[in-house]
Amino acid sequence: MPDFTGISLWLNIAIFAAAATSVWFAGVRITGHAEAISKKTGIGHATIGMILLAGVTSLPEIGVTLTASLSGNSSLAINNLFGSIAMQVAVLALVDFTIGHRALTAVVPEPRVMLQGVLNILLLAFVAAGMVVRDVAIFGIGLWAWGCLGLYLASVWLLSREPERRPWLAAREGEIEHHLFREGQAKKREDSAEELSLPVLVWRTTALALVILVAGYLLSQTGDAIAQQTGLGASFVGFFLVAISTSLPELSTALTAARRGLFTLAISDILGTNLINVGLVFVVDAASSGQPVLNTTGSFSIFGALLGIIVTALFLGGLAERRDTTIARIGLDSAIVAIVYLGGLVLLYQLR
């Protein structure tokens, strides 16, 4: 693999920015393709968001974890995963802001979203426990890493078997939600993606996924180089700089879906991606040499996982409470998530 530390800092920043831009625009295009596939196949928004969108938008994380782990930088790989989890939940605050007159947690009717949030918290708590008690290798891979893979697969199985239930909003909110979805469907009919056949949609989605994968590779390599050249530290850059770029597909798809009124699709994409990120701990361990990767983590990674639990729990609490309190065009729960996340970044910088 090329050594990006051998080129100038400004060139690395330029490559980093170009790769991030490519990820952004590919994510925007994939949203329309995913919605068209949902309509043509009859697969619900929650399932499409969890499997298709989450799988494709997780490719930067996959690219980062593989390249960083194979190059011996498991710290960057692990911290990128946990950084993406916390940041992607904070992204929901931006999605909330795009709604303007409604709190995001007051207009999402799909009960499966609640289950996704609960599973996110359980998996993050599991991996945090693994970092505290330390790991032992089984067939060359940590036992807790095997557990991360098993719990991720079990979560996908459970969510795929969860039936499409009727929305559990009250009548007034249900009417608003149905209006929002009708508005979204009107916008979808203007999307040229729906005029394409299913095979063409799949082909174009695959091509966009490859763009995201290649860009993810460049993000990981230049992010690591920038970490070394600036002296910020691989842990903080992995948690923030690389994480913010590899989270761009989720940001672009979530914002695009929100503008169409497809809030369940947007949230399922982000929560589904976070489940994948926990499963990727197994990939990091398998690709890294030496002792189990969870044994190489410290207080920075543990706090990163706990931050992911806290912001997910806050958002899940907003979904359960279902109040429509807004402050400056954003739901109260989303505002709290944003404040907690920013405060967490300050503490993480001290722990880097």
mmCIF file of C-alpha atoms in Angstrom:
data_model
loop_
_atom_site.group_PDB
_atom_site.id
_atom_site.type_symbol
_atom_site.label_atom_id
_atom_site.label_comp_id
_atom_site.label_asym_id
_atom_site.label_seq_id
_atom_site.Cartn_x
_atom_site.Cartn_y
_atom_site.Cartn_z
ATOM 1 C CA MET A 1 0.000 0.000 0.000
ATOM 2 C CA PRO A 2 1.272 3.525 -0.767
ATOM 3 C CA ASP A 3 2.755 5.550 2.069
ATOM 4 C CA PHE A 4 0.751 8.775 2.304
ATOM 5 C CA THR A 5 3.037 10.110 5.039
ATOM 6 C CA GLY A 6 5.651 10.613 2.322
ATOM 7 C CA ILE A 7 3.642 13.357 0.638
ATOM 8 C CA SER A 8 2.910 16.845 1.923
ATOM 9 C CA LEU A 9 0.272 17.604 4.545
ATOM 10 C CA TRP A 10 -1.655 19.903 2.195
ATOM 11 C CA LEU A 11 -1.814 17.247 -0.530
ATOM 12 C CA ASN A 12 -3.137 14.750 2.018
ATOM 13 C CA ILE A 13 -5.772 17.270 3.075
ATOM 14 C CA ALA A 14 -6.741 17.799 -0.585
ATOM 15 C CA ILE A 15 -7.079 14.036 -1.186
ATOM 16 C CA PHE A 16 -8.998 13.682 2.057
ATOM 17 C CA ALA A 17 -11.420 16.445 1.013
ATOM 18 C CA ALA A 18 -11.883 15.000 -2.500
ATOM 19 C CA ALA A 19 -12.609 11.535 -1.108
ATOM 20 C CA ALA A 20 -15.072 12.974 1.414
ATOM 21 C CA THR A 21 -16.853 14.868 -1.378
ATOM 22 C CA SER A 22 -17.141 11.687 -3.445
ATOM 23 C CA VAL A 23 -18.620 9.846 -0.479
ATOM 24 C CA TRP A 24 -21.156 12.632 0.061
ATOM 25 C CA PHE A 25 -22.503 12.757 -3.489
ATOM 26 C CA ALA A 26 -22.598 8.977 -3.822
ATOM 27 C CA GLY A 27 -24.647 8.822 -0.621
ATOM 28 C CA VAL A 28 -27.131 11.365 -1.971
ATOM 29 C CA ARG A 29 -27.670 9.343 -5.145
ATOM 30 C CA ILE A 30 -28.054 6.059 -3.292
ATOM 31 C CA THR A 31 -31.000 7.393 -1.277
ATOM 32 C CA GLY A 32 -33.134 7.771 -4.380
ATOM 33 C CA HIS A 33 -32.053 4.370 -5.657
ATOM 34 C CA ALA A 34 -32.892 2.713 -2.323
ATOM 35 C CA GLU A 35 -36.358 4.265 -2.260
ATOM 36 C CA ALA A 36 -36.991 3.144 -5.849
ATOM 37 C CA ILE A 37 -35.877 -0.408 -4.967
ATOM 38 C CA SER A 38 -38.184 -0.335 -1.935
ATOM 39 C CA LYS A 39 -41.131 0.609 -4.132
ATOM 40 C CA LYS A 40 -40.392 -1.959 -6.843
ATOM 41 C CA THR A 41 -39.766 -4.858 -4.437
ATOM 42 C CA GLY A 42 -42.339 -4.015 -1.768
ATOM 43 C CA ILE A 43 -39.692 -4.110 0.987
ATOM 44 C CA GLY A 44 -40.497 -1.676 3.818
ATOM 45 C CA HIS A 45 -38.531 1.458 4.620
ATOM 46 C CA ALA A 46 -37.209 0.096 7.917
ATOM 47 C CA THR A 47 -35.819 -3.034 6.259
ATOM 48 C CA ILE A 48 -34.353 -1.170 3.276
ATOM 49 C CA GLY A 49 -32.734 1.327 5.614
ATOM 50 C CA MET A 50 -31.305 -1.345 7.900
ATOM 51 C CA ILE A 51 -29.975 -3.697 5.210
ATOM 52 C CA LEU A 52 -29.411 -1.877 1.915
ATOM 53 C CA LEU A 53 -28.646 1.704 2.944
ATOM 54 C CA ALA A 54 -26.820 0.722 6.134
ATOM 55 C CA GLY A 55 -24.775 -1.890 4.272
ATOM 56 C CA VAL A 56 -23.734 0.467 1.487
ATOM 57 C CA THR A 57 -23.079 3.496 3.684
ATOM 58 C CA SER A 58 -20.972 1.306 6.008
ATOM 59 C CA LEU A 59 -18.449 0.688 3.224
ATOM 60 C CA PRO A 60 -16.190 3.587 4.339
ATOM 61 C CA GLU A 61 -16.031 2.037 7.815
ATOM 62 C CA ILE A 62 -15.212 -1.309 6.214
ATOM 63 C CA GLY A 63 -12.512 0.319 4.071
ATOM 64 C CA VAL A 64 -11.047 2.125 7.064
ATOM 65 C CA THR A 65 -11.071 -0.890 9.375
ATOM 66 C CA LEU A 66 -9.517 -3.224 6.822
ATOM 67 C CA THR A 67 -6.758 -0.905 5.601
ATOM 68 C CA ALA A 68 -5.935 0.442 9.070
ATOM 69 C CA SER A 69 -5.926 -3.042 10.632
ATOM 70 C CA LEU A 70 -3.813 -4.584 7.874
ATOM 71 C CA SER A 71 -1.313 -1.731 8.177
ATOM 72 C CA GLY A 72 -0.987 -2.375 11.920
ATOM 73 C CA ASN A 73 -2.998 0.632 13.082
ATOM 74 C CA SER A 74 -5.811 -1.098 14.947
ATOM 75 C CA SER A 75 -6.175 1.969 17.214
ATOM 76 C CA LEU A 76 -7.341 4.098 14.265
ATOM 77 C CA ALA A 77 -9.675 1.312 13.131
ATOM 78 C CA ILE A 78 -11.361 0.790 16.506
ATOM 79 C CA ASN A 79 -11.658 4.493 17.308
ATOM 80 C CA ASN A 80 -13.126 5.168 13.867
ATOM 81 C CA LEU A 81 -15.862 2.597 14.548
ATOM 82 C CA PHE A 82 -16.806 4.099 17.910
ATOM 83 C CA GLY A 83 -16.431 7.639 16.591
ATOM 84 C CA SER A 84 -18.818 6.866 13.747
ATOM 85 C CA ILE A 85 -21.421 5.406 16.120
ATOM 86 C CA ALA A 86 -21.575 8.480 18.351
ATOM 87 C CA MET A 87 -21.364 10.916 15.451
ATOM 88 C CA GLN A 88 -24.068 9.220 13.406
ATOM 89 C CA VAL A 89 -26.536 9.512 16.274
ATOM 90 C CA ALA A 90 -25.586 13.191 16.512
ATOM 91 C CA VAL A 91 -26.324 13.421 12.770
ATOM 92 C CA LEU A 92 -29.976 12.813 13.650
ATOM 93 C CA ALA A 93 -29.970 16.266 15.260
ATOM 94 C CA LEU A 94 -29.168 17.747 11.837
ATOM 95 C CA VAL A 95 -31.937 15.661 10.310
ATOM 96 C CA ASP A 96 -34.258 16.982 13.013
ATOM 97 C CA PHE A 97 -33.309 20.550 12.065
ATOM 98 C CA THR A 98 -34.375 19.944 8.443
ATOM 99 C CA ILE A 99 -37.925 19.145 9.568
ATOM 100 C CA GLY A 100 -38.221 22.597 11.084
ATOM 101 C CA HIS A 101 -41.689 22.545 12.633
ATOM 102 C CA ARG A 102 -41.719 19.001 14.045
ATOM 103 C CA ALA A 103 -39.438 17.071 16.402
ATOM 104 C CA LEU A 104 -37.995 14.048 14.581
ATOM 105 C CA THR A 105 -38.901 11.640 17.392
ATOM 106 C CA ALA A 106 -42.536 12.773 17.206
ATOM 107 C CA VAL A 107 -43.051 11.819 13.541
ATOM 108 C CA VAL A 108 -41.484 8.337 13.336
ATOM 109 C CA PRO A 109 -44.233 5.689 13.524
ATOM 110 C CA GLU A 110 -42.306 2.434 12.942
ATOM 111 C CA PRO A 111 -41.961 0.304 16.140
ATOM 112 C CA ARG A 112 -38.971 -1.494 14.613
ATOM 113 C CA VAL A 113 -36.944 1.697 15.026
ATOM 114 C CA MET A 114 -37.330 1.354 18.800
ATOM 115 C CA LEU A 115 -36.042 -2.219 18.628
ATOM 116 C CA GLN A 116 -33.055 -1.092 16.565
ATOM 117 C CA GLY A 117 -32.189 1.488 19.227
ATOM 118 C CA VAL A 118 -32.395 -1.075 22.022
ATOM 119 C CA LEU A 119 -30.132 -3.484 20.119
ATOM 120 C CA ASN A 120 -27.628 -0.674 19.506
ATOM 121 C CA ILE A 121 -27.357 -0.067 23.246
ATOM 122 C CA LEU A 122 -27.029 -3.780 24.062
ATOM 123 C CA LEU A 123 -24.252 -4.349 21.509
ATOM 124 C CA LEU A 124 -22.318 -1.259 22.571
ATOM 125 C CA ALA A 125 -22.580 -2.277 26.227
ATOM 126 C CA PHE A 126 -21.286 -5.737 25.294
ATOM 127 C CA VAL A 127 -18.196 -4.427 23.492
ATOM 128 C CA ALA A 128 -17.503 -1.922 26.306
ATOM 129 C CA ALA A 129 -17.578 -4.806 28.780
ATOM 130 C CA GLY A 130 -15.127 -6.708 26.584
ATOM 131 C CA MET A 131 -12.671 -3.805 26.690
ATOM 132 C CA VAL A 132 -12.894 -3.648 30.495
ATOM 133 C CA VAL A 133 -12.488 -7.351 31.331
ATOM 134 C CA ARG A 134 -9.976 -8.035 28.481
ATOM 135 C CA ASP A 135 -10.163 -10.699 25.796
ATOM 136 C CA VAL A 136 -8.761 -14.164 25.076
ATOM 137 C CA ALA A 137 -8.043 -15.579 21.622
ATOM 138 C CA ILE A 138 -10.135 -18.397 20.124
ATOM 139 C CA PHE A 139 -8.853 -19.635 16.738
ATOM 140 C CA GLY A 140 -6.678 -16.520 16.530
ATOM 141 C CA ILE A 141 -9.568 -14.091 17.157
ATOM 142 C CA GLY A 142 -10.748 -12.680 20.472
ATOM 143 C CA LEU A 143 -13.689 -14.382 22.174
ATOM 144 C CA TRP A 144 -15.428 -11.037 22.689
ATOM 145 C CA ALA A 145 -14.873 -10.212 19.011
ATOM 146 C CA TRP A 146 -16.603 -13.477 18.115
ATOM 147 C CA GLY A 147 -19.408 -12.338 20.393
ATOM 148 C CA CYS A 148 -19.689 -9.012 18.544
ATOM 149 C CA LEU A 149 -20.127 -10.868 15.252
ATOM 150 C CA GLY A 150 -22.647 -13.287 16.738
ATOM 151 C CA LEU A 151 -24.716 -10.533 18.342
ATOM 152 C CA TYR A 152 -24.758 -8.525 15.116
ATOM 153 C CA LEU A 153 -26.000 -11.522 13.108
ATOM 154 C CA ALA A 154 -28.575 -12.276 15.796
ATOM 155 C CA SER A 155 -29.773 -8.649 15.651
ATOM 156 C CA VAL A 156 -30.222 -8.788 11.873
ATOM 157 C CA TRP A 157 -32.125 -12.071 12.216
ATOM 158 C CA LEU A 158 -34.375 -10.630 14.923
ATOM 159 C CA LEU A 159 -35.090 -7.413 13.032
ATOM 160 C CA SER A 160 -35.756 -9.246 9.772
ATOM 161 C CA ARG A 161 -38.360 -11.412 11.522
ATOM 162 C CA GLU A 162 -40.058 -8.439 13.161
ATOM 163 C CA PRO A 163 -43.330 -7.920 11.261
ATOM 164 C CA GLU A 164 -44.334 -4.592 9.763
ATOM 165 C CA ARG A 165 -46.616 -3.356 12.530
ATOM 166 C CA ARG A 166 -49.080 -0.523 12.392
ATOM 167 C CA PRO A 167 -47.757 2.848 13.600
ATOM 168 C CA TRP A 168 -48.388 3.379 17.311
ATOM 169 C CA LEU A 169 -48.803 7.166 17.186
ATOM 170 C CA ALA A 170 -51.931 8.877 18.454
ATOM 171 C CA ALA A 171 -54.489 9.861 15.815
ATOM 172 C CA ARG A 172 -53.344 13.451 15.445
ATOM 173 C CA GLU A 173 -49.697 12.583 15.076
ATOM 174 C CA GLY A 174 -50.573 9.644 12.825
ATOM 175 C CA GLU A 175 -52.414 11.973 10.465
ATOM 176 C CA ILE A 176 -49.405 14.282 10.339
ATOM 177 C CA GLU A 177 -47.085 11.358 9.681
ATOM 178 C CA HIS A 178 -49.269 10.077 6.863
ATOM 179 C CA HIS A 179 -49.281 13.561 5.360
ATOM 180 C CA LEU A 180 -45.495 13.670 5.526
ATOM 181 C CA PHE A 181 -45.207 10.333 3.791
ATOM 182 C CA ARG A 182 -47.635 11.377 1.077
ATOM 183 C CA GLU A 183 -45.494 14.469 0.551
ATOM 184 C CA GLY A 184 -42.425 12.272 0.352
ATOM 185 C CA GLN A 185 -44.049 9.986 -2.180
ATOM 186 C CA ALA A 186 -44.970 12.983 -4.333
ATOM 187 C CA LYS A 187 -41.332 13.988 -4.406
ATOM 188 C CA LYS A 188 -40.274 10.432 -5.173
ATOM 189 C CA ARG A 189 -42.392 10.366 -8.315
ATOM 190 C CA GLU A 190 -40.275 13.232 -9.597
ATOM 191 C CA ASP A 191 -37.122 11.165 -9.086
ATOM 192 C CA SER A 192 -35.771 9.713 -12.326
ATOM 193 C CA ALA A 193 -34.543 6.644 -10.409
ATOM 194 C CA GLU A 194 -38.085 5.276 -10.251
ATOM 195 C CA GLU A 195 -38.210 5.175 -14.049
ATOM 196 C CA LEU A 196 -35.342 2.677 -14.120
ATOM 197 C CA SER A 197 -35.766 -1.083 -14.118
ATOM 198 C CA LEU A 198 -34.795 -3.081 -11.027
ATOM 199 C CA PRO A 199 -31.631 -4.598 -12.643
ATOM 200 C CA VAL A 200 -30.424 -1.124 -13.670
ATOM 201 C CA LEU A 201 -31.092 0.186 -10.160
ATOM 202 C CA VAL A 202 -29.062 -2.652 -8.664
ATOM 203 C CA TRP A 203 -26.211 -2.027 -11.124
ATOM 204 C CA ARG A 204 -26.096 1.700 -10.396
ATOM 205 C CA THR A 205 -26.289 1.101 -6.657
ATOM 206 C CA THR A 206 -23.342 -1.305 -6.939
ATOM 207 C CA ALA A 207 -21.327 1.276 -8.871
ATOM 208 C CA LEU A 208 -22.035 3.934 -6.240
ATOM 209 C CA ALA A 209 -21.068 1.457 -3.520
ATOM 210 C CA LEU A 210 -17.691 0.956 -5.212
ATOM 211 C CA VAL A 211 -17.149 4.717 -5.270
ATOM 212 C CA ILE A 212 -17.812 4.823 -1.522
ATOM 213 C CA LEU A 213 -15.479 1.873 -0.900
ATOM 214 C CA VAL A 214 -12.550 3.423 -2.816
ATOM 215 C CA ALA A 215 -13.129 6.786 -1.176
ATOM 216 C CA GLY A 216 -13.206 5.051 2.208
ATOM 217 C CA TYR A 217 -9.769 3.590 1.515
ATOM 218 C CA LEU A 218 -8.377 7.026 0.678
ATOM 219 C CA LEU A 219 -9.978 8.513 3.775
ATOM 220 C CA SER A 220 -8.339 5.955 6.038
ATOM 221 C CA GLN A 221 -4.877 6.355 4.511
ATOM 222 C CA THR A 222 -4.862 10.149 4.376
ATOM 223 C CA GLY A 223 -6.530 10.394 7.794
ATOM 224 C CA ASP A 224 -3.761 8.299 9.328
ATOM 225 C CA ALA A 225 -1.135 10.399 7.567
ATOM 226 C CA ILE A 226 -2.730 13.655 8.740
ATOM 227 C CA ALA A 227 -2.767 12.277 12.289
ATOM 228 C CA GLN A 228 0.979 11.689 12.161
ATOM 229 C CA GLN A 229 1.869 14.896 10.326
ATOM 230 C CA THR A 230 -0.153 17.186 12.629
ATOM 231 C CA GLY A 231 0.637 15.397 15.897
ATOM 232 C CA LEU A 232 -3.031 15.317 16.926
ATOM 233 C CA GLY A 233 -2.847 11.632 17.739
ATOM 234 C CA ALA A 234 -4.324 8.663 15.896
ATOM 235 C CA SER A 235 -6.991 8.104 18.543
ATOM 236 C CA PHE A 236 -8.581 11.556 18.300
ATOM 237 C CA VAL A 237 -8.240 11.756 14.493
ATOM 238 C CA GLY A 238 -9.753 8.291 14.202
ATOM 239 C CA PHE A 239 -12.634 9.255 16.460
ATOM 240 C CA PHE A 240 -13.351 12.649 14.909
ATOM 241 C CA LEU A 241 -11.615 13.477 11.619
ATOM 242 C CA VAL A 242 -11.923 10.098 9.906
ATOM 243 C CA ALA A 243 -15.234 9.333 11.622
ATOM 244 C CA ILE A 244 -16.832 12.543 10.356
ATOM 245 C CA SER A 245 -15.848 11.684 6.789
ATOM 246 C CA THR A 246 -16.845 8.030 6.879
ATOM 247 C CA SER A 247 -20.157 9.165 8.366
ATOM 248 C CA LEU A 248 -20.834 11.372 5.335
ATOM 249 C CA PRO A 249 -22.853 8.679 3.505
ATOM 250 C CA GLU A 250 -25.187 8.419 6.497
ATOM 251 C CA LEU A 251 -25.443 12.212 6.715
ATOM 252 C CA SER A 252 -26.186 12.638 3.021
ATOM 253 C CA THR A 253 -28.680 9.755 2.856
ATOM 254 C CA ALA A 254 -30.430 10.781 6.079
ATOM 255 C CA LEU A 255 -30.789 14.412 5.025
ATOM 256 C CA THR A 256 -31.994 13.434 1.561
ATOM 257 C CA ALA A 257 -34.540 11.013 3.019
ATOM 258 C CA ALA A 258 -35.730 13.639 5.521
ATOM 259 C CA ARG A 259 -36.340 16.145 2.742
ATOM 260 C CA ARG A 260 -38.568 13.524 1.090
ATOM 261 C CA GLY A 261 -40.440 12.920 4.348
ATOM 262 C CA LEU A 262 -38.967 9.404 4.674
ATOM 263 C CA PHE A 263 -37.962 9.622 8.329
ATOM 264 C CA THR A 264 -38.138 5.890 9.093
ATOM 265 C CA LEU A 265 -35.758 5.209 6.192
ATOM 266 C CA ALA A 266 -33.323 7.844 7.470
ATOM 267 C CA ILE A 267 -33.232 6.614 11.070
ATOM 268 C CA SER A 268 -33.066 2.926 10.139
ATOM 269 C CA ASP A 269 -30.054 3.683 7.946
ATOM 270 C CA ILE A 270 -28.148 5.239 10.839
ATOM 271 C CA LEU A 271 -29.116 2.719 13.524
ATOM 272 C CA GLY A 272 -28.474 -0.157 11.117
ATOM 273 C CA THR A 273 -25.019 1.230 10.328
ATOM 274 C CA ASN A 274 -24.206 1.418 14.023
ATOM 275 C CA LEU A 275 -25.082 -2.264 14.435
ATOM 276 C CA ILE A 276 -22.704 -3.064 11.574
ATOM 277 C CA ASN A 277 -19.953 -1.022 13.231
ATOM 278 C CA VAL A 278 -20.080 -3.210 16.334
ATOM 279 C CA GLY A 279 -19.939 -6.310 14.135
ATOM 280 C CA LEU A 280 -16.845 -4.860 12.433
ATOM 281 C CA VAL A 281 -14.905 -5.285 15.682
ATOM 282 C CA PHE A 282 -14.588 -8.905 14.530
ATOM 283 C CA VAL A 283 -13.125 -7.734 11.190
ATOM 284 C CA VAL A 284 -10.564 -5.536 12.954
ATOM 285 C CA ASP A 285 -9.501 -8.427 15.185
ATOM 286 C CA ALA A 286 -9.294 -10.879 12.277
ATOM 287 C CA ALA A 287 -7.195 -8.491 10.177
ATOM 288 C CA SER A 288 -4.853 -7.459 13.007
ATOM 289 C CA SER A 289 -1.855 -9.434 14.147
ATOM 290 C CA GLY A 290 -0.875 -10.129 17.726
ATOM 291 C CA GLN A 291 -3.150 -10.177 20.759
ATOM 292 C CA PRO A 292 -6.931 -9.652 20.574
ATOM 293 C CA VAL A 293 -7.651 -6.102 19.471
ATOM 294 C CA LEU A 294 -9.887 -5.277 22.470
ATOM 295 C CA ASN A 295 -6.837 -5.825 24.693
ATOM 296 C CA THR A 296 -5.064 -2.939 22.917
ATOM 297 C CA THR A 297 -7.780 -0.391 23.727
ATOM 298 C CA GLY A 298 -7.739 2.007 26.641
ATOM 299 C CA SER A 299 -9.853 4.625 28.363
ATOM 300 C CA PHE A 300 -10.301 6.566 25.105
ATOM 301 C CA SER A 301 -12.057 3.668 23.340
ATOM 302 C CA ILE A 302 -14.090 2.706 26.409
ATOM 303 C CA PHE A 303 -15.364 6.256 26.831
ATOM 304 C CA GLY A 304 -16.106 6.393 23.093
ATOM 305 C CA ALA A 305 -18.336 3.329 23.368
ATOM 306 C CA LEU A 306 -20.046 4.759 26.459
ATOM 307 C CA LEU A 307 -20.668 8.026 24.619
ATOM 308 C CA GLY A 308 -22.369 6.032 21.861
ATOM 309 C CA ILE A 309 -24.581 4.359 24.477
ATOM 310 C CA ILE A 310 -25.522 7.681 26.075
ATOM 311 C CA VAL A 311 -26.521 9.502 22.881
ATOM 312 C CA THR A 312 -28.422 6.452 21.589
ATOM 313 C CA ALA A 313 -30.297 6.146 24.894
ATOM 314 C CA LEU A 314 -31.201 9.856 24.788
ATOM 315 C CA PHE A 315 -32.581 9.525 21.282
ATOM 316 C CA LEU A 316 -34.431 6.342 22.210
ATOM 317 C CA GLY A 317 -35.918 8.155 25.196
ATOM 318 C CA GLY A 318 -37.230 10.822 22.845
ATOM 319 C CA LEU A 319 -38.885 8.163 20.711
ATOM 320 C CA ALA A 320 -40.549 6.681 23.796
ATOM 321 C CA GLU A 321 -41.652 10.045 25.217
ATOM 322 C CA ARG A 322 -43.052 11.217 21.849
ATOM 323 C CA ARG A 323 -43.389 14.874 22.824
ATOM 324 C CA ASP A 324 -43.074 17.492 20.113
ATOM 325 C CA THR A 325 -41.126 20.114 22.082
ATOM 326 C CA THR A 326 -38.780 22.062 19.807
ATOM 327 C CA ILE A 327 -36.100 24.678 20.467
ATOM 328 C CA ALA A 328 -34.880 26.811 17.545
ATOM 329 C CA ARG A 329 -36.254 24.390 14.922
ATOM 330 C CA ILE A 330 -34.860 21.284 16.638
ATOM 331 C CA GLY A 331 -36.424 18.739 18.979
ATOM 332 C CA LEU A 332 -35.482 19.064 22.649
ATOM 333 C CA ASP A 333 -34.093 15.516 22.730
ATOM 334 C CA SER A 334 -31.968 16.162 19.613
ATOM 335 C CA ALA A 335 -30.626 19.375 21.164
ATOM 336 C CA ILE A 336 -29.582 17.432 24.272
ATOM 337 C CA VAL A 337 -27.910 14.766 22.098
ATOM 338 C CA ALA A 338 -25.916 17.455 20.255
ATOM 339 C CA ILE A 339 -24.790 19.103 23.512
ATOM 340 C CA VAL A 340 -23.778 15.769 25.069
ATOM 341 C CA TYR A 341 -21.868 14.750 21.944
ATOM 342 C CA LEU A 342 -19.930 18.036 21.798
ATOM 343 C CA GLY A 343 -19.129 17.719 25.495
ATOM 344 C CA GLY A 344 -17.961 14.155 24.873
ATOM 345 C CA LEU A 345 -15.609 15.363 22.131
ATOM 346 C CA VAL A 346 -13.972 17.748 24.599
ATOM 347 C CA LEU A 347 -13.359 14.910 27.047
ATOM 348 C CA LEU A 348 -12.118 12.622 24.293
ATOM 349 C CA TYR A 349 -9.597 15.229 23.182
ATOM 350 C CA GLN A 350 -8.226 15.212 26.721
ATOM 351 C CA LEU A 351 -7.986 11.393 26.622
ATOM 352 C CA ARG A 352 -6.330 11.177 23.171
#
